[in-house]
mmCIF file of C-alpha atoms in Angstrom:
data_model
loop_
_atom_site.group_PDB
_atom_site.id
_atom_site.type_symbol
_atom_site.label_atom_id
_atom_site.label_comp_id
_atom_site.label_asym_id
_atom_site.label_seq_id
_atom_site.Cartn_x
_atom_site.Cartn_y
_atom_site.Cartn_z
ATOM 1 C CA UNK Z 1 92.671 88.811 74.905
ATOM 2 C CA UNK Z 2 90.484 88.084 77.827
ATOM 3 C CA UNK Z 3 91.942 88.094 81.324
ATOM 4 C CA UNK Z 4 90.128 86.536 84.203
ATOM 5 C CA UNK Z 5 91.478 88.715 87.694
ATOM 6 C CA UNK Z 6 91.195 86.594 90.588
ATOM 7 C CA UNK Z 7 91.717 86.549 94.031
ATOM 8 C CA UNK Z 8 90.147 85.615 97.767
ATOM 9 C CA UNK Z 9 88.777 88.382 99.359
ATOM 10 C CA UNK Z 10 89.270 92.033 97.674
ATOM 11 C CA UNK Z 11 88.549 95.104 99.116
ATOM 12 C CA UNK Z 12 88.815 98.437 97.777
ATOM 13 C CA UNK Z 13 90.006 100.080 99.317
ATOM 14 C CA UNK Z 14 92.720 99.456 99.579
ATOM 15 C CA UNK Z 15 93.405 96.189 97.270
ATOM 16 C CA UNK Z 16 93.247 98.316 94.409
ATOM 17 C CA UNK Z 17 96.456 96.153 92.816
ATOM 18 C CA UNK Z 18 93.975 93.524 91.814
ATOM 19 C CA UNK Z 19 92.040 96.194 89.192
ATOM 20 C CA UNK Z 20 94.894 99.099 88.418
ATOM 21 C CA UNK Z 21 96.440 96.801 85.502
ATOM 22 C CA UNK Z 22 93.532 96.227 83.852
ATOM 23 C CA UNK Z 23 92.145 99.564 83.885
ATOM 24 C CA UNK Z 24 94.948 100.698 82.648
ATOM 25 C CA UNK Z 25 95.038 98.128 79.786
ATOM 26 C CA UNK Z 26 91.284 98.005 79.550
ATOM 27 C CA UNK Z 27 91.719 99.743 75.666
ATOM 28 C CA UNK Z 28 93.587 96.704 74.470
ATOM 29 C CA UNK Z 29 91.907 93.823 76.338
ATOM 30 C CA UNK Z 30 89.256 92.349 78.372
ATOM 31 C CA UNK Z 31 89.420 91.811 82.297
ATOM 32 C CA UNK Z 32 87.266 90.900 84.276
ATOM 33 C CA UNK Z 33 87.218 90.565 88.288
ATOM 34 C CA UNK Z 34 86.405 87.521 90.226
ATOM 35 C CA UNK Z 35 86.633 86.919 93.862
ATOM 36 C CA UNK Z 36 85.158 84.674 96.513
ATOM 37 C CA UNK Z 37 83.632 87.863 98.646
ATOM 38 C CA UNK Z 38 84.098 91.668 97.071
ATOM 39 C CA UNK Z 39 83.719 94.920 98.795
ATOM 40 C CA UNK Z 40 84.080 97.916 96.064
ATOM 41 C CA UNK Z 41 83.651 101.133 97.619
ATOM 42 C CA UNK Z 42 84.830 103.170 94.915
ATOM 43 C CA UNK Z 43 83.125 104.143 92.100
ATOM 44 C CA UNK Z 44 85.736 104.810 89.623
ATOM 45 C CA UNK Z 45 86.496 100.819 89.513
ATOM 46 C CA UNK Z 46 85.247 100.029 86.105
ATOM 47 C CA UNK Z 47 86.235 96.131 85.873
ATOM 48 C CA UNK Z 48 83.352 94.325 86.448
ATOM 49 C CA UNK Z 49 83.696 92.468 89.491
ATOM 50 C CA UNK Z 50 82.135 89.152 90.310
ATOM 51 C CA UNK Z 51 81.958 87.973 93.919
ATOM 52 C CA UNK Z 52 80.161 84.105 94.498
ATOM 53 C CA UNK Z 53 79.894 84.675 98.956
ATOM 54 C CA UNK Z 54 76.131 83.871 99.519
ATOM 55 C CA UNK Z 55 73.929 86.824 101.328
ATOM 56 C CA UNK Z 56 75.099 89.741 99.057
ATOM 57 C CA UNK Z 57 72.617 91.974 101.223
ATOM 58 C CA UNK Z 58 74.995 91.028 104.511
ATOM 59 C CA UNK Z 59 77.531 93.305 105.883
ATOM 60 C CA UNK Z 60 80.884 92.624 104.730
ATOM 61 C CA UNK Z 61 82.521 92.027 108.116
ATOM 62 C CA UNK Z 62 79.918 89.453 108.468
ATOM 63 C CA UNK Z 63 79.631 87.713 105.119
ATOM 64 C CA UNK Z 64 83.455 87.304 104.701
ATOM 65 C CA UNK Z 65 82.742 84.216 106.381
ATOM 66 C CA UNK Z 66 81.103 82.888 104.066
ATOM 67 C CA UNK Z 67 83.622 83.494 101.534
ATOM 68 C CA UNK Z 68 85.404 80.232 102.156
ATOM 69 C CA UNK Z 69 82.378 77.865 100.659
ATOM 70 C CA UNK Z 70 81.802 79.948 97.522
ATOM 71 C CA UNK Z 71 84.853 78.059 95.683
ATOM 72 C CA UNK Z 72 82.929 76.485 93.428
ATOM 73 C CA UNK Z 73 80.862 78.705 92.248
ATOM 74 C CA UNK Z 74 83.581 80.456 91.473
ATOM 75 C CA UNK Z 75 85.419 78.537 89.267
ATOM 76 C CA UNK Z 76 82.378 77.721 87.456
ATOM 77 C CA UNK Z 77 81.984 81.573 87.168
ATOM 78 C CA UNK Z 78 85.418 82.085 85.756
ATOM 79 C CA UNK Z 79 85.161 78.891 83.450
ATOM 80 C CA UNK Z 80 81.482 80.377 82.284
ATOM 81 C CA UNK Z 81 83.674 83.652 81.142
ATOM 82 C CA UNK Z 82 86.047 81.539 78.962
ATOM 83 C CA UNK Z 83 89.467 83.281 79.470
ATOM 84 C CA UNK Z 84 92.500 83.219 77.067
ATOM 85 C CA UNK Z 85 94.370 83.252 80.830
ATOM 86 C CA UNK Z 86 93.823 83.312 84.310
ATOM 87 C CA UNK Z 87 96.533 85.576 86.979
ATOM 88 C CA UNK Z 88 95.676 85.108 90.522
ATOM 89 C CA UNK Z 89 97.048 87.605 92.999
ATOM 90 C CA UNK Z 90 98.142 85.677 96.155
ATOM 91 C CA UNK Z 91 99.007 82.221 96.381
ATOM 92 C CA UNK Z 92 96.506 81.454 99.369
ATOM 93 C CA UNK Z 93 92.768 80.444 98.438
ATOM 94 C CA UNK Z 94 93.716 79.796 95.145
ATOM 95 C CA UNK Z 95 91.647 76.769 94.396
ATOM 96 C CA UNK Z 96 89.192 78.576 92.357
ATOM 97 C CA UNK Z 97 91.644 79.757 89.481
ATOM 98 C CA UNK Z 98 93.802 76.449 89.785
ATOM 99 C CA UNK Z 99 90.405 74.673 89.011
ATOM 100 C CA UNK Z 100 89.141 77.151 86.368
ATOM 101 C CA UNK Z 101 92.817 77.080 84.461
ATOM 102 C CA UNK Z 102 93.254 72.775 84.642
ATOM 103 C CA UNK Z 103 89.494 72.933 83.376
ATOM 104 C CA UNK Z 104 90.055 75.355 80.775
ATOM 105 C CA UNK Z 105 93.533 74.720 79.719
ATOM 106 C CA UNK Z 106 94.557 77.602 80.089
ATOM 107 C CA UNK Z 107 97.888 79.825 81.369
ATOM 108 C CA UNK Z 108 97.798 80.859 84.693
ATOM 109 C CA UNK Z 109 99.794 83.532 86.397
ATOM 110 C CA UNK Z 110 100.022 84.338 90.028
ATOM 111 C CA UNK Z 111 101.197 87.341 91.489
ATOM 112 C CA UNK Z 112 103.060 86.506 95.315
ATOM 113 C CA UNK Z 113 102.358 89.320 98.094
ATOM 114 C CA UNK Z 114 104.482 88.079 100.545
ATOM 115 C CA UNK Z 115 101.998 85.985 103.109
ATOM 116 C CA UNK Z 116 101.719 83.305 100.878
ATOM 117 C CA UNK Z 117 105.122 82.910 100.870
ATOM 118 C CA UNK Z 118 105.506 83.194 104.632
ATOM 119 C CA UNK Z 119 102.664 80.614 104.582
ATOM 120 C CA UNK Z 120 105.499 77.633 103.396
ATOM 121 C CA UNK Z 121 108.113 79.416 105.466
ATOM 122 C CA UNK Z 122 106.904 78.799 108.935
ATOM 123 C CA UNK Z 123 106.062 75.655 110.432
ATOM 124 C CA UNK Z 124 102.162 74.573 110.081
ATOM 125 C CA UNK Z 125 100.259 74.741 113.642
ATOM 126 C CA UNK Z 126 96.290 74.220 112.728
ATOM 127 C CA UNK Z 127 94.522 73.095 109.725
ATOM 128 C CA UNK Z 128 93.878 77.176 108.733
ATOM 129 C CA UNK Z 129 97.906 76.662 107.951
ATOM 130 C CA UNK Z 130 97.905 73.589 105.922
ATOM 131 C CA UNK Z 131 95.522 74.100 104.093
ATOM 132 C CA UNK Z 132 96.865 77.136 103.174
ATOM 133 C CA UNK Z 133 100.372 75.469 102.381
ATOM 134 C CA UNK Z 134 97.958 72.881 100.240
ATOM 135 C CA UNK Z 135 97.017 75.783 97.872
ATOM 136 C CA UNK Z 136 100.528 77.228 97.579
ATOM 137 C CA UNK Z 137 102.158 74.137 96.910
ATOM 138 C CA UNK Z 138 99.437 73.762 94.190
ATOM 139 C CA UNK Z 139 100.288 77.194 92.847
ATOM 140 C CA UNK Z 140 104.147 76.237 92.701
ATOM 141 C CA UNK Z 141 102.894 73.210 90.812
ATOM 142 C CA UNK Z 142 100.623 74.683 88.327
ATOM 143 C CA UNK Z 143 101.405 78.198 87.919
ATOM 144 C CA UNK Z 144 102.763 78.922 83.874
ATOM 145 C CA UNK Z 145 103.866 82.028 85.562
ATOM 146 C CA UNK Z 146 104.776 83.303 88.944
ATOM 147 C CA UNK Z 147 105.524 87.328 89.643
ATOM 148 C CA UNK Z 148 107.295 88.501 93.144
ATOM 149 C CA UNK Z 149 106.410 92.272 93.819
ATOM 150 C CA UNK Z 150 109.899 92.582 94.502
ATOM 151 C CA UNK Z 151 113.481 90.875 94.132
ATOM 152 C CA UNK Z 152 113.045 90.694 98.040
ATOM 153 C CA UNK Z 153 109.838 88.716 97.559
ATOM 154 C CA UNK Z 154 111.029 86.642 94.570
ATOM 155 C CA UNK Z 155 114.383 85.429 96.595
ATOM 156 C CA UNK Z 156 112.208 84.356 99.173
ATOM 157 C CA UNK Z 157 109.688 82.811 96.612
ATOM 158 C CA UNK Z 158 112.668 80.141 95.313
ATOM 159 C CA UNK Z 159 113.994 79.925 99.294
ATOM 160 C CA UNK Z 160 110.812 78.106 99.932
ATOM 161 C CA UNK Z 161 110.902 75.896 96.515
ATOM 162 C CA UNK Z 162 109.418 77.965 94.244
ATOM 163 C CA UNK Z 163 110.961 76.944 90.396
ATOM 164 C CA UNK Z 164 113.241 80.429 89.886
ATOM 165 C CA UNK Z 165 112.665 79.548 85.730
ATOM 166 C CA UNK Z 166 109.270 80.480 85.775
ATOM 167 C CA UNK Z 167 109.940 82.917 88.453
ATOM 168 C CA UNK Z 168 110.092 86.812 87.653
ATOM 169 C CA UNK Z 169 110.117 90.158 89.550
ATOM 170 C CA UNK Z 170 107.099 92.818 88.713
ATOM 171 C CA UNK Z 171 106.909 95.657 90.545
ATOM 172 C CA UNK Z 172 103.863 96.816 90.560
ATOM 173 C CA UNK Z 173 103.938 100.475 90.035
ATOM 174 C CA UNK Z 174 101.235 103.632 91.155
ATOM 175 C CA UNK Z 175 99.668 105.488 89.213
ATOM 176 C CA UNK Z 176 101.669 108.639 88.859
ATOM 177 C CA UNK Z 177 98.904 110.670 86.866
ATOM 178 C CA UNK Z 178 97.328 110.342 90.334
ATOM 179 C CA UNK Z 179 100.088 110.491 92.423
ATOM 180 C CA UNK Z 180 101.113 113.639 91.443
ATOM 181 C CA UNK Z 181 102.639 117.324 93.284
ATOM 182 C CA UNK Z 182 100.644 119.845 94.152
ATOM 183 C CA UNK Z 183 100.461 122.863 91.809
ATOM 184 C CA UNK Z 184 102.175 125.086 94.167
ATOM 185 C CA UNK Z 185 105.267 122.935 94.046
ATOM 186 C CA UNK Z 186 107.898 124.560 96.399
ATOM 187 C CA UNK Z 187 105.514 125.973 98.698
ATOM 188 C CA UNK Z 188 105.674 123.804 102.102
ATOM 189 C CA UNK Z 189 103.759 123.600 105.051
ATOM 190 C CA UNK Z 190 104.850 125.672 108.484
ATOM 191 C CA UNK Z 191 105.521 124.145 110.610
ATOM 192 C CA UNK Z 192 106.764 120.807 108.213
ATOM 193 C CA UNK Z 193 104.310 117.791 108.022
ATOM 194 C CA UNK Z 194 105.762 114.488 108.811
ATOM 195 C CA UNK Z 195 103.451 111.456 107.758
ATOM 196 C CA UNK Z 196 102.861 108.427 108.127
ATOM 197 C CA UNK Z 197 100.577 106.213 105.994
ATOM 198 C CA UNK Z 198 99.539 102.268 107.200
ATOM 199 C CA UNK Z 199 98.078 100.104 109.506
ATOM 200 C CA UNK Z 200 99.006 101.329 113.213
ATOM 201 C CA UNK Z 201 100.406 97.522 113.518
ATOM 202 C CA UNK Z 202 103.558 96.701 115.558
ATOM 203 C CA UNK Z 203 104.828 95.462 111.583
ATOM 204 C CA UNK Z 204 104.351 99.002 110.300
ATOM 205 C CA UNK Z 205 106.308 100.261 113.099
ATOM 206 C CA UNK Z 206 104.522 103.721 113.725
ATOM 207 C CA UNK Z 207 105.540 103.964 117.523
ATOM 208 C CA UNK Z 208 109.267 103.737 116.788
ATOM 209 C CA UNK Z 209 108.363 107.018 114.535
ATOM 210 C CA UNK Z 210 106.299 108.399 117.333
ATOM 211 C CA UNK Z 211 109.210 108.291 119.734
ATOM 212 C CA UNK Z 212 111.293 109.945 117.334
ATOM 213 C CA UNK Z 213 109.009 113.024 116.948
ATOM 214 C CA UNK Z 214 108.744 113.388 120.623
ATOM 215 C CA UNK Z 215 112.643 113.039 120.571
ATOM 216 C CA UNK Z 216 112.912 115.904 118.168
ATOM 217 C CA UNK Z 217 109.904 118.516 119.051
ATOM 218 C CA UNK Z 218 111.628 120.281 121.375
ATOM 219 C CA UNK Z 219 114.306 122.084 119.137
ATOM 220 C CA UNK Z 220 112.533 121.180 115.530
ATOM 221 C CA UNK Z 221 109.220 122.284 115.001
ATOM 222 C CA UNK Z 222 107.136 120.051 113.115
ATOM 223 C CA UNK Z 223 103.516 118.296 112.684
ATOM 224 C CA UNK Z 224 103.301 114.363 112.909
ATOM 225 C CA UNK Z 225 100.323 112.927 111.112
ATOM 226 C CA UNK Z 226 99.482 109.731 111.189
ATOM 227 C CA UNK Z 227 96.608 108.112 108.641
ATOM 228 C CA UNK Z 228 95.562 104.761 109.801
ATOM 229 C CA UNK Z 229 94.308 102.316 112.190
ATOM 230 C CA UNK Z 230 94.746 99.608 113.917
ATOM 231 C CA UNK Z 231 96.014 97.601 117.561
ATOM 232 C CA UNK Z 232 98.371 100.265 118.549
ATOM 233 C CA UNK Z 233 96.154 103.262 118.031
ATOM 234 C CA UNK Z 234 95.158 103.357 122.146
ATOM 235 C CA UNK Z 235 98.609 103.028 122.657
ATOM 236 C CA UNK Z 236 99.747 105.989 120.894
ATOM 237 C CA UNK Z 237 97.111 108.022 121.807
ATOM 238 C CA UNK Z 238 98.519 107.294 125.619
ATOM 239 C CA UNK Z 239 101.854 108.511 125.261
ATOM 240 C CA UNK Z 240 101.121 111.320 122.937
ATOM 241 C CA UNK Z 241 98.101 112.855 124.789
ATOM 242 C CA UNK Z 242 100.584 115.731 125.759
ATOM 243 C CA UNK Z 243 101.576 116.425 122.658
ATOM 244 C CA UNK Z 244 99.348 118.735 120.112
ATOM 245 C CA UNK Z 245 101.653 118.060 117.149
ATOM 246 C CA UNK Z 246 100.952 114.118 116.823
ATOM 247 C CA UNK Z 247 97.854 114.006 115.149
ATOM 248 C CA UNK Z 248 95.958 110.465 114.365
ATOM 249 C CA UNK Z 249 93.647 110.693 111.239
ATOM 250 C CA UNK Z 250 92.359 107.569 111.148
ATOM 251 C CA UNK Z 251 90.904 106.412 108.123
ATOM 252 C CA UNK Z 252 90.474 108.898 105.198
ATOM 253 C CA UNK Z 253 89.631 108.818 101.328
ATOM 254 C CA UNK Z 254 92.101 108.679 98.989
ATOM 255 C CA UNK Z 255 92.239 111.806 98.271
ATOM 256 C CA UNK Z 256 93.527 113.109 101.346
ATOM 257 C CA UNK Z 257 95.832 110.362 101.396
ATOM 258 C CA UNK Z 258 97.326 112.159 98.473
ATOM 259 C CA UNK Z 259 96.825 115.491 99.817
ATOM 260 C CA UNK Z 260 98.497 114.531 103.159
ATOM 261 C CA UNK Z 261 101.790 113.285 101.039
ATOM 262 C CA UNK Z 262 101.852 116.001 98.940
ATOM 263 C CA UNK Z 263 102.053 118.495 102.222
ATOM 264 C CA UNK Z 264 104.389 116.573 103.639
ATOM 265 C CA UNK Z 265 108.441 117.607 104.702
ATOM 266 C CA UNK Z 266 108.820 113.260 104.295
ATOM 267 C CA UNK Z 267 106.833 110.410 104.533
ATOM 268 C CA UNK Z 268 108.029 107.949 106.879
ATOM 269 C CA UNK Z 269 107.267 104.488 106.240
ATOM 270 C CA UNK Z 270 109.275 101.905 109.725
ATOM 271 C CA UNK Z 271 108.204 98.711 108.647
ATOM 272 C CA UNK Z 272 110.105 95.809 110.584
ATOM 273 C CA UNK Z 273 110.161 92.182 110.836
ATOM 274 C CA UNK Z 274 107.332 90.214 112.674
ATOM 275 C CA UNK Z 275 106.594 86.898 112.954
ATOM 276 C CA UNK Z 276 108.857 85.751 109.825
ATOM 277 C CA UNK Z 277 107.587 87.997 107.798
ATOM 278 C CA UNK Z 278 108.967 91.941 105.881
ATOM 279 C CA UNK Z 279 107.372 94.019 104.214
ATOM 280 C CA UNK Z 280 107.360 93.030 100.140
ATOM 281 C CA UNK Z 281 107.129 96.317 99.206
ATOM 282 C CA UNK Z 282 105.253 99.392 100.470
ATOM 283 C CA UNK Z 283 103.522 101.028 97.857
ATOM 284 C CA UNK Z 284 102.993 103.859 99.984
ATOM 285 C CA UNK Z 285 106.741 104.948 99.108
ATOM 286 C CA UNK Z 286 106.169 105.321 95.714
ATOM 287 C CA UNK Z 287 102.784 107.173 96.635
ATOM 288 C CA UNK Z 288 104.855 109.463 98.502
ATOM 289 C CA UNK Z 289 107.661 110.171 95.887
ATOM 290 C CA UNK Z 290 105.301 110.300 93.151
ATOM 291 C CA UNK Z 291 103.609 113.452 94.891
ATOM 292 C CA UNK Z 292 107.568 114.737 95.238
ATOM 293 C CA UNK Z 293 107.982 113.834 98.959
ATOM 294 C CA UNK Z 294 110.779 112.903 100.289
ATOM 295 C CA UNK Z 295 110.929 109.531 102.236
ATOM 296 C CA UNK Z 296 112.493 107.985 105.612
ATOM 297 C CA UNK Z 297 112.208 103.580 106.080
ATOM 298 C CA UNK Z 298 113.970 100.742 107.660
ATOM 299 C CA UNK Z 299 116.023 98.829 105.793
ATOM 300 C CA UNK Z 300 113.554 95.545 105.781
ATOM 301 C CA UNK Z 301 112.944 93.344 103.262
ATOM 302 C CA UNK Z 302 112.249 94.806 99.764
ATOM 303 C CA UNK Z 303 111.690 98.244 100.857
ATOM 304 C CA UNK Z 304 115.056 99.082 99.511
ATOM 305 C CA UNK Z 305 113.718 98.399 95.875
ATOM 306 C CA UNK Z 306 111.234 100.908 96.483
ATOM 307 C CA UNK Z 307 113.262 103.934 96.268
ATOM 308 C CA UNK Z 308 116.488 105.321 94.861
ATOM 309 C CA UNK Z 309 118.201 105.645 98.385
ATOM 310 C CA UNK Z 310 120.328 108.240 99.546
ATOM 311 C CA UNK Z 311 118.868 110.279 96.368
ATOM 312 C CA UNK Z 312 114.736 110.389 97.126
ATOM 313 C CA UNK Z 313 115.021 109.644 100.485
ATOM 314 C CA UNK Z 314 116.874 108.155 103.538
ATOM 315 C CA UNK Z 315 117.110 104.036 104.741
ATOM 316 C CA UNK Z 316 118.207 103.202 107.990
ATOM 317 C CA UNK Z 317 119.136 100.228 110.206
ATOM 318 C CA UNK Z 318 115.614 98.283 110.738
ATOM 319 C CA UNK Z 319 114.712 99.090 114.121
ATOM 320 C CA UNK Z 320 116.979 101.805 114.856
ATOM 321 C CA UNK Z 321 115.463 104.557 116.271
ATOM 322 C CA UNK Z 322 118.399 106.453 116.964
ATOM 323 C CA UNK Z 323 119.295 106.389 113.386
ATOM 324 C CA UNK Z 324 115.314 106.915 112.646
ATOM 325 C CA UNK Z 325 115.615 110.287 114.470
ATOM 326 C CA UNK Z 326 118.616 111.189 112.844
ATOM 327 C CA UNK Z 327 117.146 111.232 109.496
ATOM 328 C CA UNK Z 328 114.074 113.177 110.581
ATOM 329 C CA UNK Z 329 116.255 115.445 112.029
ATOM 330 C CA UNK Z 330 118.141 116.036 108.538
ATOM 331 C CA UNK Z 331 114.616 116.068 106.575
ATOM 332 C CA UNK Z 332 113.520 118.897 108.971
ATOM 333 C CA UNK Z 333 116.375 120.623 108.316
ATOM 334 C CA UNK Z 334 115.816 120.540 104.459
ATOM 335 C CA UNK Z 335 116.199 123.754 103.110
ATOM 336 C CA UNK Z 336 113.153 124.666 100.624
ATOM 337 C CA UNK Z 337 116.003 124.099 97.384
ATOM 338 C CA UNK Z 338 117.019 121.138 98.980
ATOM 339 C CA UNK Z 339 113.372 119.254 99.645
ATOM 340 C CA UNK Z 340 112.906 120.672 95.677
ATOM 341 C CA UNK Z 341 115.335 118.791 94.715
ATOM 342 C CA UNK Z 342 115.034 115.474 96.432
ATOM 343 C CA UNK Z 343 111.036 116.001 95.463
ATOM 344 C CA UNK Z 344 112.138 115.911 91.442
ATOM 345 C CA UNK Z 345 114.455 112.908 91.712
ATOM 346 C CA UNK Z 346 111.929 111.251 93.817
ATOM 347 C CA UNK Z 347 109.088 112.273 91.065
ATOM 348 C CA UNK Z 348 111.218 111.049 88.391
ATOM 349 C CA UNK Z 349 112.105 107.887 89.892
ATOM 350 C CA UNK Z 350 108.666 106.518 90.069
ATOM 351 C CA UNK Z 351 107.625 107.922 86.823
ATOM 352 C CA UNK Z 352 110.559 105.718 85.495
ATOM 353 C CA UNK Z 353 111.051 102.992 87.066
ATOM 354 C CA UNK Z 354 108.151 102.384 89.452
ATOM 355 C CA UNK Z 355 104.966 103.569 87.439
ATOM 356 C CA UNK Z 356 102.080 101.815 86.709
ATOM 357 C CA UNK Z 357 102.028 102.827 83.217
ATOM 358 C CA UNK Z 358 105.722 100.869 83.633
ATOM 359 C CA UNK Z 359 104.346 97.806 85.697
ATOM 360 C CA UNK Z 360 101.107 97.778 82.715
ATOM 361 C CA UNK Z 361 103.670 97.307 80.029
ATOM 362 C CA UNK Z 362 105.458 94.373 81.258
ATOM 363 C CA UNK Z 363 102.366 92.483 82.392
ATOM 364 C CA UNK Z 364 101.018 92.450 79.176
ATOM 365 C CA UNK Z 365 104.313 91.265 78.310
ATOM 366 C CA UNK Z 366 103.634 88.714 80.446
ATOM 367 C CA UNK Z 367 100.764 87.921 79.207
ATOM 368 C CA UNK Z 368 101.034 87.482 75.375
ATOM 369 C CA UNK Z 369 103.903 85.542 75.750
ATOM 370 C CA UNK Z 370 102.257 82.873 77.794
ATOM 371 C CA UNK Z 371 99.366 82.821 75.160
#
């Protein structure tokens, strides 16, 4: 079977939901990447990736401008490749695959991250929001096969017209051979790490966790490390610059991502409403619990679905920072049996339920019964 990938812009890292399928299924089947700009920074992608954005020698910040005319080129690209199906993650700039599959005849799938569905939810104010509700409407129209990353997501999907019969839900998993605990399993950093891993974006919430550490420091002893960037950065450096224990990272490879998580008391994940919009998923949970770290979220939108709560980890009242603090408070106060434990269940829960060697499975599922 051959499998055309597409997509607008993709970046990895950190879009690396676009690839981890197919490398996973690459044994079985052929896949093959096409976008209208790319930006691979990591060699272990082995899907070949095709990106159609003219000036390939531009920087990437600069030629994602570009990206918007190289539609056609696109489809022709994807056409040229011949695909037994086409699955296009996100709804938005989707013209290329819709093309390429009415062309071709062929299935298409598309995987729904969430802004494409907030893109028919809120009212249109400039032609940058039409025209994306143009391409989703298209996508509800022509899709064989549409996949919510999470009941959450998929609720929303058929709130905003989407057909629910060729609707499904597919998580869509880590990779827990990755994602793994550290050989010296039981053995936790002193003072405890608390972490947080995301865009420092008031939708990622990281100063409601930042008030909660200062809250807390004076009778609990702890580290708060925060791997991101983004708008609030200045902000946070302001009201922690007394403060030793907050410490910003800033952007870091992957693997210290996973090294951070896998030093970590809990991983702390405050996502909240903005401007219509939850968070679908937050893939950074599963991270987390895959490494055997216990996590700490708002309740908002399908976070839930994302761990087993009040087993791997704790979900309070969106927003709540009282109730945030609390269950910082209560992960600080693990003892080392008790983080153990929650670590296993929150290990095992992934590699059940949320893997990618899960998600794979059902995909191809997917997949060969459209063809």
């Amino acid at each position: 079977m051959k499998v055309a990938l597409t997509t607008n812009v993709l970046a990895i890292p950190p879009t690396y939901f676009v690839v981890n399928h197919a490398q996973r299924l690459a044994s079985r089947h052929q896949f093959e990447v096409f976008a209208l700009m790319a930006d691979i920074q990591d060699p272990t992608v082995s899907i070949p990736v095709h990106d159609y954005a003219a000036f390939p020698a531009l920087l990437p910040a600069r030629r994602v401008y570009l990206a918007p005319f190289a539609g056609r080129a696109m489809s022709r690209g994807i056409e040229k490749y011949a695909p037994d199906i086409i699955h296009q993650h996100f709804a938005t700039w989707s013209g290329p695959a819709l093309a390429a599959a009415k062309h071709s005849r062929v299935p298409l799938v598309t995987t729904l991250h969430g802004y494409d569905v907030r893109a028919l939810a809120r009212t249109a104010k400039n032609p940058m929001d039409l025209w994306h509700r143009r391409n989703v409407r298209a996508i509800q129209k022509r899709s064989s096969r549409v996949l919510g990353v999470s009941k959450y997501l998929a609720d929303e999907a058929i709130a905003v017209g989407f057909d629910a019969r060729r609707l499904d839900v597919h998580y869509q998993g880590i990779d827990t051979d990755y994602f793994t605990p550290a050989d010296d399993r039981g053995v936790f950093s002193n003072p405890p790490i608390i972490s947080f891993v995301g865009a420092l974006s008031a939708h990622k919430g990281p100063l409601d966790l930042v008030r909660a550490s200062l809250q807390l420091i004076d009778r609990h002893d702890h580290r708060l490390q925060l791997i991101g960037a983004g708008p609030l950065e200045r902000e946070i450096r302001e009201i922690s610059r007394n403060s030793s224990h907050i410490e910003l990272l800033g952007k870091v490879p992957k693997d210290a991502v996973r090294e951070t998580l896998r030093s970590s008391q809990a991983m702390v994940l405050p996502s909240k409403r903005l401007h219509g919009g939850s968070e679908a998923a937050g893939l950074v949970l599963l991270e987390a619990q895959a490494c055997g770290t216990p996590v700490v979220a708002y309740d908002s939108g399908g976070i839930a679905e994302m761990m087993d709560v009040g087993t791997t980890g704790a979900l309070v009242q969106e927003g709540d920072e009282r109730e945030l603090t609390n269950a910082l408070r209560e992960m600080l106060q693990l003892s080392s049996a008790e983080r153990t434990r929650i670590g296993v269940a929150a290990r095992h829960f992934v590699e059940t339920q949320r893997s990618l060697k899960v998600s794979a499975i059902e995909l191809e599922r997917h997949y060969l019964d459209l063809i």
